[in-house]
Coordinates of C-alpha atoms in Angstrom, one line a residue:
A233 CA -242.0 197.8 -312.0
T234 CA -239.6 200.5 -311.6
T235 CA -236.0 199.9 -310.4
G236 CA -235.3 203.2 -309.8
D237 CA -232.5 204.3 -312.2
E238 CA -234.8 204.9 -315.4
I239 CA -235.6 208.1 -316.8
I240 CA -238.5 209.6 -319.1
V241 CA -238.3 210.0 -322.3
A242 CA -242.1 211.1 -324.1
G243 CA -243.9 209.0 -321.5
K244 CA -241.2 205.8 -322.1
R245 CA -239.1 204.7 -319.2
F246 CA -235.0 204.1 -319.8
H247 CA -232.9 202.2 -317.9
T248 CA -229.5 204.7 -316.7
G249 CA -227.7 202.5 -314.4
T250 CA -227.7 205.1 -311.8
R251 CA -230.1 206.5 -308.9
V252 CA -232.1 208.8 -310.7
I253 CA -235.6 210.0 -308.8
T254 CA -238.0 211.4 -310.9
W255 CA -240.6 214.1 -310.6
Q256 CA -243.4 211.3 -310.5
D257 CA -241.5 209.5 -307.3
P258 CA -241.6 210.4 -303.4
G259 CA -239.1 213.1 -302.6
G260 CA -238.8 214.1 -306.3
Y261 CA -238.8 217.6 -307.7
N262 CA -242.2 218.6 -310.0
G263 CA -241.1 220.6 -312.6
Y264 CA -244.7 221.2 -313.9
A265 CA -246.1 222.2 -310.7
G266 CA -247.4 225.7 -310.6
L267 CA -245.9 226.6 -314.3
P268 CA -247.8 227.5 -317.5
P269 CA -247.6 224.8 -320.0
F270 CA -244.1 223.8 -321.7
A271 CA -243.6 225.5 -325.0
L272 CA -243.3 223.3 -328.4
R273 CA -239.6 222.2 -329.3
H274 CA -239.7 224.9 -332.5
G275 CA -237.7 225.0 -335.5
V276 CA -236.1 221.3 -334.7
L277 CA -238.5 219.2 -336.7
S278 CA -240.0 219.1 -340.7
P279 CA -243.2 220.7 -340.9
G280 CA -245.5 217.7 -341.1
D281 CA -243.5 216.6 -338.1
E282 CA -244.5 219.6 -335.6
A283 CA -247.9 219.0 -337.2
R284 CA -247.7 215.8 -336.3
V285 CA -246.6 216.2 -332.7
R286 CA -248.6 219.8 -332.0
Q287 CA -252.0 217.3 -332.6
H288 CA -250.5 213.7 -331.0
G289 CA -247.7 214.5 -328.9
W290 CA -244.3 213.4 -328.9
T291 CA -243.1 209.9 -329.9
V292 CA -239.6 209.1 -329.1
P293 CA -238.4 208.5 -333.0
E294 CA -239.7 211.9 -333.4
L295 CA -238.0 213.4 -330.1
Q296 CA -234.9 211.7 -331.5
K297 CA -234.9 214.0 -334.6
A298 CA -235.3 217.1 -332.6
V299 CA -232.5 216.7 -329.7
D300 CA -228.9 216.7 -330.6
Q301 CA -227.1 218.6 -327.8
F302 CA -227.0 217.8 -323.8
V303 CA -225.6 220.8 -321.9
L304 CA -224.1 220.5 -318.6
H305 CA -224.2 223.5 -315.6
Y306 CA -223.3 224.0 -312.4
D307 CA -226.2 225.5 -310.7
V308 CA -224.2 227.7 -308.5
C309 CA -226.5 226.9 -305.5
G310 CA -224.8 224.1 -304.3
V311 CA -226.9 221.9 -303.8
S312 CA -230.0 220.2 -305.9
K313 CA -233.0 221.7 -303.2
V314 CA -231.8 224.9 -303.7
C315 CA -231.2 224.5 -307.2
F316 CA -234.9 223.8 -307.9
N317 CA -236.1 226.3 -305.7
V318 CA -234.4 228.9 -307.5
L319 CA -235.2 227.8 -310.9
H320 CA -239.0 227.4 -310.2
Q321 CA -238.8 230.7 -308.6
R322 CA -237.5 232.8 -311.9
A323 CA -239.7 230.8 -314.2
L324 CA -236.9 228.9 -315.8
S325 CA -236.9 225.1 -316.1
V326 CA -234.1 222.2 -317.0
H327 CA -234.6 218.4 -317.1
F328 CA -232.3 217.2 -314.8
L329 CA -230.4 218.1 -311.5
L330 CA -227.5 216.0 -310.4
D331 CA -226.8 216.4 -306.5
V332 CA -223.6 216.5 -304.4
D333 CA -224.1 212.7 -303.3
G334 CA -224.8 211.8 -307.3
T335 CA -228.4 211.4 -306.9
I336 CA -230.1 212.5 -310.4
Y337 CA -233.7 214.1 -310.4
Q338 CA -235.4 214.3 -313.5
T339 CA -238.0 217.3 -313.0
I340 CA -239.9 217.0 -316.4
D341 CA -240.1 214.6 -319.6
L342 CA -237.4 215.0 -322.1
Q343 CA -239.6 216.3 -324.7
E344 CA -240.1 219.5 -323.0
R345 CA -238.5 222.4 -323.9
A346 CA -236.8 223.7 -321.0
L347 CA -235.8 227.3 -320.5
H348 CA -232.1 226.9 -319.6
A349 CA -229.9 228.0 -322.5
T350 CA -231.2 230.4 -324.8
V351 CA -230.7 229.5 -328.6
A352 CA -230.1 226.0 -327.4
N353 CA -233.3 225.3 -325.3
S354 CA -235.0 223.5 -328.5
R355 CA -232.7 221.3 -329.6
S356 CA -231.3 220.1 -326.6
I357 CA -231.2 218.7 -322.7
G358 CA -229.8 219.7 -319.6
V359 CA -228.5 219.2 -316.2
E360 CA -227.9 221.4 -313.4
I361 CA -224.8 219.9 -311.4
A362 CA -224.5 221.0 -307.9
N363 CA -221.4 223.1 -307.3
I364 CA -221.0 226.9 -305.8
G365 CA -219.3 227.6 -309.0
A366 CA -216.4 229.4 -310.4
Y367 CA -215.0 232.6 -309.4
P368 CA -212.6 235.6 -310.3
P369 CA -209.4 234.7 -307.7
D370 CA -210.2 238.2 -306.1
E371 CA -213.6 236.9 -305.1
A372 CA -213.9 233.5 -304.4
A373 CA -215.5 234.1 -300.6
P374 CA -218.0 231.4 -301.6
L375 CA -215.7 228.9 -302.0
D376 CA -214.5 229.8 -298.3
E377 CA -217.7 229.1 -297.2
W378 CA -218.6 226.2 -299.2
Y379 CA -215.2 224.0 -298.7
A380 CA -213.7 223.2 -295.4
Q381 CA -210.0 221.6 -295.2
A382 CA -211.3 219.5 -292.7
D383 CA -208.6 216.7 -292.5
R384 CA -205.4 215.3 -294.5
L385 CA -207.9 213.9 -297.6
G386 CA -208.4 217.8 -298.4
A387 CA -211.6 219.9 -298.6
V388 CA -214.8 219.0 -297.9
I389 CA -218.4 220.3 -298.9
R390 CA -219.8 222.1 -296.1
V391 CA -223.6 223.3 -296.6
P392 CA -224.2 226.4 -294.8
G393 CA -226.4 226.7 -292.1
R394 CA -228.3 229.3 -293.4
I395 CA -229.6 226.6 -296.1
G396 CA -231.4 224.5 -293.7
N397 CA -231.9 221.0 -294.4
P398 CA -229.7 220.2 -297.9
G399 CA -232.0 217.6 -298.8
I400 CA -229.6 215.4 -299.8
A401 CA -230.8 211.9 -300.4
T402 CA -227.9 209.3 -298.8
P403 CA -228.0 210.0 -294.9
H404 CA -224.8 211.7 -293.8
F405 CA -223.2 211.8 -297.0
V406 CA -219.7 213.7 -296.8
G407 CA -219.1 215.6 -299.6
R408 CA -215.6 215.8 -301.4
P409 CA -214.1 217.2 -304.9
A410 CA -212.5 214.6 -306.9
R411 CA -209.1 216.7 -306.6
P412 CA -208.6 218.5 -303.0
D413 CA -207.4 221.5 -304.1
P414 CA -209.2 224.6 -306.0
V415 CA -208.4 224.7 -309.7
V416 CA -207.9 227.5 -311.1
G417 CA -208.0 227.9 -315.1
T418 CA -208.8 230.2 -318.1
V419 CA -212.9 230.4 -319.2
Q420 CA -214.0 233.0 -322.0
G421 CA -210.7 234.4 -321.4
E422 CA -210.8 235.2 -317.5
T423 CA -209.1 233.1 -314.8
R424 CA -211.5 231.7 -312.4
V425 CA -211.2 229.3 -309.5
Q426 CA -213.1 226.1 -308.4
Y427 CA -213.6 223.3 -306.9
D428 CA -213.9 219.9 -308.7
F429 CA -217.4 217.8 -308.8
T430 CA -217.1 215.1 -306.5
P431 CA -216.6 211.9 -307.7
Q432 CA -219.8 210.3 -306.9
Q433 CA -221.6 213.3 -309.4
Y434 CA -218.6 212.2 -312.5
A435 CA -220.0 208.4 -311.8
A436 CA -223.4 209.3 -312.4
L437 CA -223.4 211.7 -314.9
V438 CA -221.3 209.6 -317.1
R439 CA -224.0 207.0 -317.0
L440 CA -226.8 209.4 -317.5
T441 CA -224.6 210.7 -320.8
A442 CA -224.0 207.1 -321.4
A443 CA -227.6 206.8 -321.5
L444 CA -228.2 209.9 -323.6
C445 CA -226.4 209.1 -326.1
R446 CA -227.8 205.4 -326.7
I447 CA -231.2 206.8 -327.1
F448 CA -231.0 209.9 -328.7
P449 CA -228.2 208.9 -331.6
R450 CA -228.0 212.9 -333.0
I451 CA -226.1 213.6 -329.6
T452 CA -222.6 212.5 -330.4
C453 CA -220.3 211.8 -328.0
D454 CA -217.7 214.3 -327.8
Y455 CA -216.9 217.8 -326.5
P456 CA -215.9 220.9 -328.3
H457 CA -212.0 220.6 -328.2
N458 CA -209.2 221.6 -330.4
W459 CA -206.9 219.3 -332.4
L460 CA -204.8 218.6 -329.5
G461 CA -208.1 217.9 -327.7
R462 CA -207.7 220.5 -325.3
P463 CA -211.5 221.6 -323.9
I464 CA -212.8 224.7 -325.3
T465 CA -213.4 226.9 -322.6
H466 CA -215.1 230.0 -324.6
K467 CA -218.4 230.5 -326.5
L468 CA -218.6 229.1 -330.2
P469 CA -219.0 231.1 -332.9
D470 CA -222.7 230.8 -334.0
R471 CA -222.1 229.0 -337.0
E472 CA -220.3 226.6 -335.1
L473 CA -222.7 226.5 -332.2
A474 CA -226.0 225.5 -334.9
N475 CA -223.6 223.1 -336.4
Y476 CA -222.7 221.1 -333.5
H477 CA -224.0 217.8 -332.2
G478 CA -223.0 216.8 -329.0
I479 CA -222.3 217.5 -325.4
L480 CA -221.3 221.3 -324.3
G481 CA -221.2 223.4 -321.5
H482 CA -223.2 226.2 -321.0
Y483 CA -219.9 228.8 -321.8
H484 CA -220.0 226.7 -325.4
I485 CA -223.2 228.4 -325.8
Q486 CA -223.0 232.5 -324.0
A487 CA -220.2 234.3 -323.8
N488 CA -221.7 235.7 -320.7
K489 CA -221.8 232.3 -319.0
D490 CA -219.0 230.1 -317.1
D491 CA -220.2 226.7 -316.5
P492 CA -219.2 223.9 -315.9
G493 CA -216.4 225.7 -314.9
P494 CA -212.4 225.3 -315.4
A495 CA -212.7 222.4 -312.4
F496 CA -214.9 220.4 -315.0
Q497 CA -212.6 216.8 -316.1
W498 CA -214.0 216.7 -319.7
R499 CA -211.6 214.4 -321.3
R500 CA -212.0 211.9 -317.6
F501 CA -215.3 212.3 -318.5
I502 CA -215.9 211.5 -321.7
A503 CA -213.7 208.7 -321.6
G504 CA -216.1 207.0 -318.9
V505 CA -219.1 207.7 -321.3
R506 CA -217.4 205.8 -324.4
A507 CA -216.5 203.0 -322.2
L508 CA -220.3 202.6 -321.6
R509 CA -221.2 202.8 -324.8

């Protein structure tokens, strides 16, 4: 019997300690439906191992050799239901969606080469975290639409009526960013403003990441940072990226990306993950 916290890795189930709805479960999002077969994670195994995978399919030990990065995105959609529909319409894919209430949706087996992070696709696992995103200060109208100053505690997520049913799994969920005010920071050398992710998202992401670091030993439990421990918020040089094994943002992979944005609390997140390992 399943307990509602398992992720699926090469057909095997692993516990995470947080709520997971897979594509096989009621209410899940099926990343296989209506799309062509996924391409093999290529160039990440020895020729002999790759030949065995092509013939017999992935095993967990072979997948452990292939996967060494976990890529964090924000979805610019606000809720996971919209994100999944947008990805599917564009024939894109990602392994996990993380909704505002902390519910994790696994859309495909982690053995699949999802299309989410260009050069990192074959070696990585990806998660789209529900958040409307980061913007130049003079182009931040989406933040006004999605966040309302509702009470003395600060901002509340307000899903626009045009979206209809937001599909949030927790009934009557009231979402608040982990910090009440918008965060201003620099990404790719440019000023961006963004509201933080919810406490529920951080809690779920910590547990998911800790599980991934246990399952995939080549994913180092660390993030790109300078010698002071301050997060690097720009694309890594190509050689450095090629040699990087660990957790990283979409903006570390592509110079035209801002996610997970200036509001993401890397130190808080990694400290939580390390406490569970």
